[in-house]
XYZ file of N, CA and C in Angstrom:
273
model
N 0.853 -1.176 0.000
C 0.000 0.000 0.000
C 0.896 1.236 0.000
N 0.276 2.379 0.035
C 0.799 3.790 -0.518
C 1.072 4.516 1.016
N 1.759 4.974 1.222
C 2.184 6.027 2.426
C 2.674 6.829 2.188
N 1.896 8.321 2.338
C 2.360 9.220 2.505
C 2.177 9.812 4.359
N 3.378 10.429 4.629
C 2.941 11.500 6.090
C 3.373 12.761 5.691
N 2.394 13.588 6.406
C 2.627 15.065 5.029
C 2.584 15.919 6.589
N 3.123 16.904 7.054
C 3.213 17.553 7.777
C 2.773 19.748 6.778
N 2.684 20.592 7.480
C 2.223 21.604 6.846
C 3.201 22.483 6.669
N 4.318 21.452 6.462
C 5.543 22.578 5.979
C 6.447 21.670 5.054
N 6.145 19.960 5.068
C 6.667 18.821 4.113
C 5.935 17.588 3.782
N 6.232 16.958 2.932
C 5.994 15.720 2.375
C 7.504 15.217 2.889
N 6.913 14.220 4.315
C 7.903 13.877 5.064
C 7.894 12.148 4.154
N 7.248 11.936 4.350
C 7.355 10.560 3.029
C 6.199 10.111 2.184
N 6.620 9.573 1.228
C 5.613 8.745 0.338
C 6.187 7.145 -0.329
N 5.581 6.873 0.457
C 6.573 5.039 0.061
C 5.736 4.001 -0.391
N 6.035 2.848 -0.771
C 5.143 2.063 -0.646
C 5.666 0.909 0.826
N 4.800 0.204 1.784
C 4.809 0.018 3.259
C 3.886 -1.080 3.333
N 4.783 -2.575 3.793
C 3.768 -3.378 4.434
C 2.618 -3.469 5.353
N 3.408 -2.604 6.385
C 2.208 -1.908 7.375
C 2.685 -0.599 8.048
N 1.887 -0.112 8.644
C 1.904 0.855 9.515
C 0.959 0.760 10.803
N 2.160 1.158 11.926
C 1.186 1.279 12.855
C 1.021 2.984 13.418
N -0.338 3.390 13.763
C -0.424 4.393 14.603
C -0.868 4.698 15.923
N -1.058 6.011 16.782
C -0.829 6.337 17.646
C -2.447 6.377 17.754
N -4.162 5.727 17.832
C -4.808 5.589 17.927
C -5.555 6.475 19.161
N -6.989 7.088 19.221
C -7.197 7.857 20.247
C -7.047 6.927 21.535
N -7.597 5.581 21.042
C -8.161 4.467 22.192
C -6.967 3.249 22.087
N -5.982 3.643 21.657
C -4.602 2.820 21.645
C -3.852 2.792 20.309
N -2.962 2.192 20.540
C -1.924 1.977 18.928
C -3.106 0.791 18.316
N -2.964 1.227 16.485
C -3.770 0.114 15.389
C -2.858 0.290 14.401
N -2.597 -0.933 14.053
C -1.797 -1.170 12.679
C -2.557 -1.210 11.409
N -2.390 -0.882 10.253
C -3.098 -0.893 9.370
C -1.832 -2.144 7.942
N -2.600 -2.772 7.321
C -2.004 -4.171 6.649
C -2.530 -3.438 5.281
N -1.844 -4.043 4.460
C -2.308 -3.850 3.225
C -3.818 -4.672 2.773
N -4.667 -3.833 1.870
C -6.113 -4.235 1.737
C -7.154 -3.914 2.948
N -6.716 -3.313 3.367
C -7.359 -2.883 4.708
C -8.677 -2.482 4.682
N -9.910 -2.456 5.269
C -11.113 -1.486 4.873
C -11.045 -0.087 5.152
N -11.398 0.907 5.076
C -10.953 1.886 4.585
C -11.187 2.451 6.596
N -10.495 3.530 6.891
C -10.016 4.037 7.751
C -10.005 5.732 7.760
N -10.719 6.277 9.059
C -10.269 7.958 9.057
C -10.098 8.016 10.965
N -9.365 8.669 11.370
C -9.176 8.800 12.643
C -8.181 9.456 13.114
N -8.686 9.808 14.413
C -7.523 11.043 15.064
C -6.420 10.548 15.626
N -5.530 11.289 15.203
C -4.441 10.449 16.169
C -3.803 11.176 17.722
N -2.856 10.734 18.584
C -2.769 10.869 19.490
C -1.369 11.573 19.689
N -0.540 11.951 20.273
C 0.501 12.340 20.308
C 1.404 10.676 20.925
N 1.935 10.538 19.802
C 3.008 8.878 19.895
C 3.604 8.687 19.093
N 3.663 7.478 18.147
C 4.761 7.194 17.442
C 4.371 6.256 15.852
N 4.579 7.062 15.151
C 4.277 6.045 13.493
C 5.188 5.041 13.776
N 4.948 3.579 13.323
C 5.868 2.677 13.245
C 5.777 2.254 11.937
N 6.734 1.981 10.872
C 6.740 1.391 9.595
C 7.745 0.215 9.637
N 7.022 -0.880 9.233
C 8.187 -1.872 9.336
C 9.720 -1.721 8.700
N 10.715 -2.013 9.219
C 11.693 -2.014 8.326
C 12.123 -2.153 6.866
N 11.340 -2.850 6.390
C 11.576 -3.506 5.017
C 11.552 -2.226 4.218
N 10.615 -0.737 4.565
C 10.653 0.148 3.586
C 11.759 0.637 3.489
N 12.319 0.849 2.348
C 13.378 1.709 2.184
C 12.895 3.335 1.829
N 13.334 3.972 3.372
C 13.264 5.598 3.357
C 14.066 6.725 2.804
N 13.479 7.328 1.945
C 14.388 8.468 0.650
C 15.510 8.745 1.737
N 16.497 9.426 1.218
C 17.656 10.035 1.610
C 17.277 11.131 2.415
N 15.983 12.144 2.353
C 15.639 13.912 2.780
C 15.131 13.162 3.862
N 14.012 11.842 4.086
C 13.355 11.699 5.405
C 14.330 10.515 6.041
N 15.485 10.143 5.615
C 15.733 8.938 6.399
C 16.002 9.777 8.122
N 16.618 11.063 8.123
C 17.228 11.359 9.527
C 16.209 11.945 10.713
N 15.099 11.700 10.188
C 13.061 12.262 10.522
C 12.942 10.999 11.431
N 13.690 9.598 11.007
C 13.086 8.379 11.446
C 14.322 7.922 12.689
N 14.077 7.387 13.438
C 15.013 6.421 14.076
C 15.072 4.972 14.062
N 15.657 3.855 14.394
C 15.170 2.392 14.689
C 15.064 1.735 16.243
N 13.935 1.500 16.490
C 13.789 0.919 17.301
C 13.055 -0.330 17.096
N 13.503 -1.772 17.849
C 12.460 -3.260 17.744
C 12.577 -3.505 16.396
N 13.124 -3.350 15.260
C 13.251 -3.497 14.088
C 12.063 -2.855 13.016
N 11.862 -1.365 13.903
C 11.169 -0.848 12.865
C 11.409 0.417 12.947
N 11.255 1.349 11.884
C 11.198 2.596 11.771
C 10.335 3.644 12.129
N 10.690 4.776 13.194
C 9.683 4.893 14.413
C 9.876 6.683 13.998
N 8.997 7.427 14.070
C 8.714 8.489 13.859
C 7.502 9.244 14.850
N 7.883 9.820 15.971
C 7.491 10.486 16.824
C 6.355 11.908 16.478
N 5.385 11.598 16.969
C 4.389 12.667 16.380
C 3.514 13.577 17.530
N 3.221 14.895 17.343
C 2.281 15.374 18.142
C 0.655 15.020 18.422
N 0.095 14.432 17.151
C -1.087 14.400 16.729
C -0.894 14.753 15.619
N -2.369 14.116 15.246
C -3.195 14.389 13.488
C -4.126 13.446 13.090
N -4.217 13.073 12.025
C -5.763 12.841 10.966
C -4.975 11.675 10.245
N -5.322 10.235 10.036
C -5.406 9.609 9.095
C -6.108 8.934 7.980
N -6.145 9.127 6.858
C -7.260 8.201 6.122
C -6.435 7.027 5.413
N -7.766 6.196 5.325
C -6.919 5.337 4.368
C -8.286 4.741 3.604
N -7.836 4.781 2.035
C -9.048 4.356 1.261
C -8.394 4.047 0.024
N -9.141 3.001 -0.633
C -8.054 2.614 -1.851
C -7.085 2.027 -1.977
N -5.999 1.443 -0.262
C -5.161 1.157 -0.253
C -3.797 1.991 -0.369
N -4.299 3.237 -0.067
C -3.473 4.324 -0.054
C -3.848 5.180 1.680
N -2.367 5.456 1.960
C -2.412 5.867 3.605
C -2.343 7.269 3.681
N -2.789 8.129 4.127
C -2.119 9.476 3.880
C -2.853 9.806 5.971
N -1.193 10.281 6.206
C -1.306 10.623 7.438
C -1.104 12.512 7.700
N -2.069 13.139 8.297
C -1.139 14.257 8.113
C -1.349 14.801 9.793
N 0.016 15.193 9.839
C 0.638 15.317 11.277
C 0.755 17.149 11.379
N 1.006 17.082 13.229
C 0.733 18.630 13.684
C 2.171 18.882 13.408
C-alpha cells in the first residue's frame, strides 16, 4: 500500500509500506495492506513502519530504529486510508 505522512511545511514521506502502525485515540492500530478503509484522530506517539521500507535520503534522519522498525514520533493528526493508499497528516 501507498504512504504518505505530510506535515504543513513537508511531504515527510511517500513510500510504498507493508504496514503501519499508529498512535490511535483508544490505543496503537496497525493498518495491513487491503485494509477497509479508515479515518481517525491520532494521538501524540509514534508512526511505526516496518523495516523492510526503504526511506528516501531527505526523510531517512526524521526516522530512528527501534524493535526493528522505523519509528517516527508525532504530536497528533488525521489519518485516512481508502483505496489502499495511507495518507497521514501530522501537527
Amino acid at each position: 500500500m501507498h504512504l504518505e505522512i505530510v506535515s504543513p511545511e513537508d511531504i515527510i514521506l511517500s513510500e510504498e509500506v507493508k504496514s503501519v502502525s499508529v498512535p490511535g485515540m483508544s490505543g496503537e492500530f496497525q493498518i495491513l495492506d487491503n485494509h477497509a478503509p479508515v479515518v481517525s484522530v491520532l494521538q501524540k506517539g509514534t508512526i511505526k513502519l516496518d523495516s523492510s521500507v526503504t526511506l528516501p535520503k531527505k526523510s531517512k534522519d526524521k526516522f530512528y530504529e527501534k524493535e526493528s522498525k522505523y519509528n517516527f514520533d508525532i504530536s497528533g493528526g488525521v489519518i485516512e486510508l481508502q483505496d489502499n493508499k495511507v495518507v497521514i497528516l501530522i501537527d
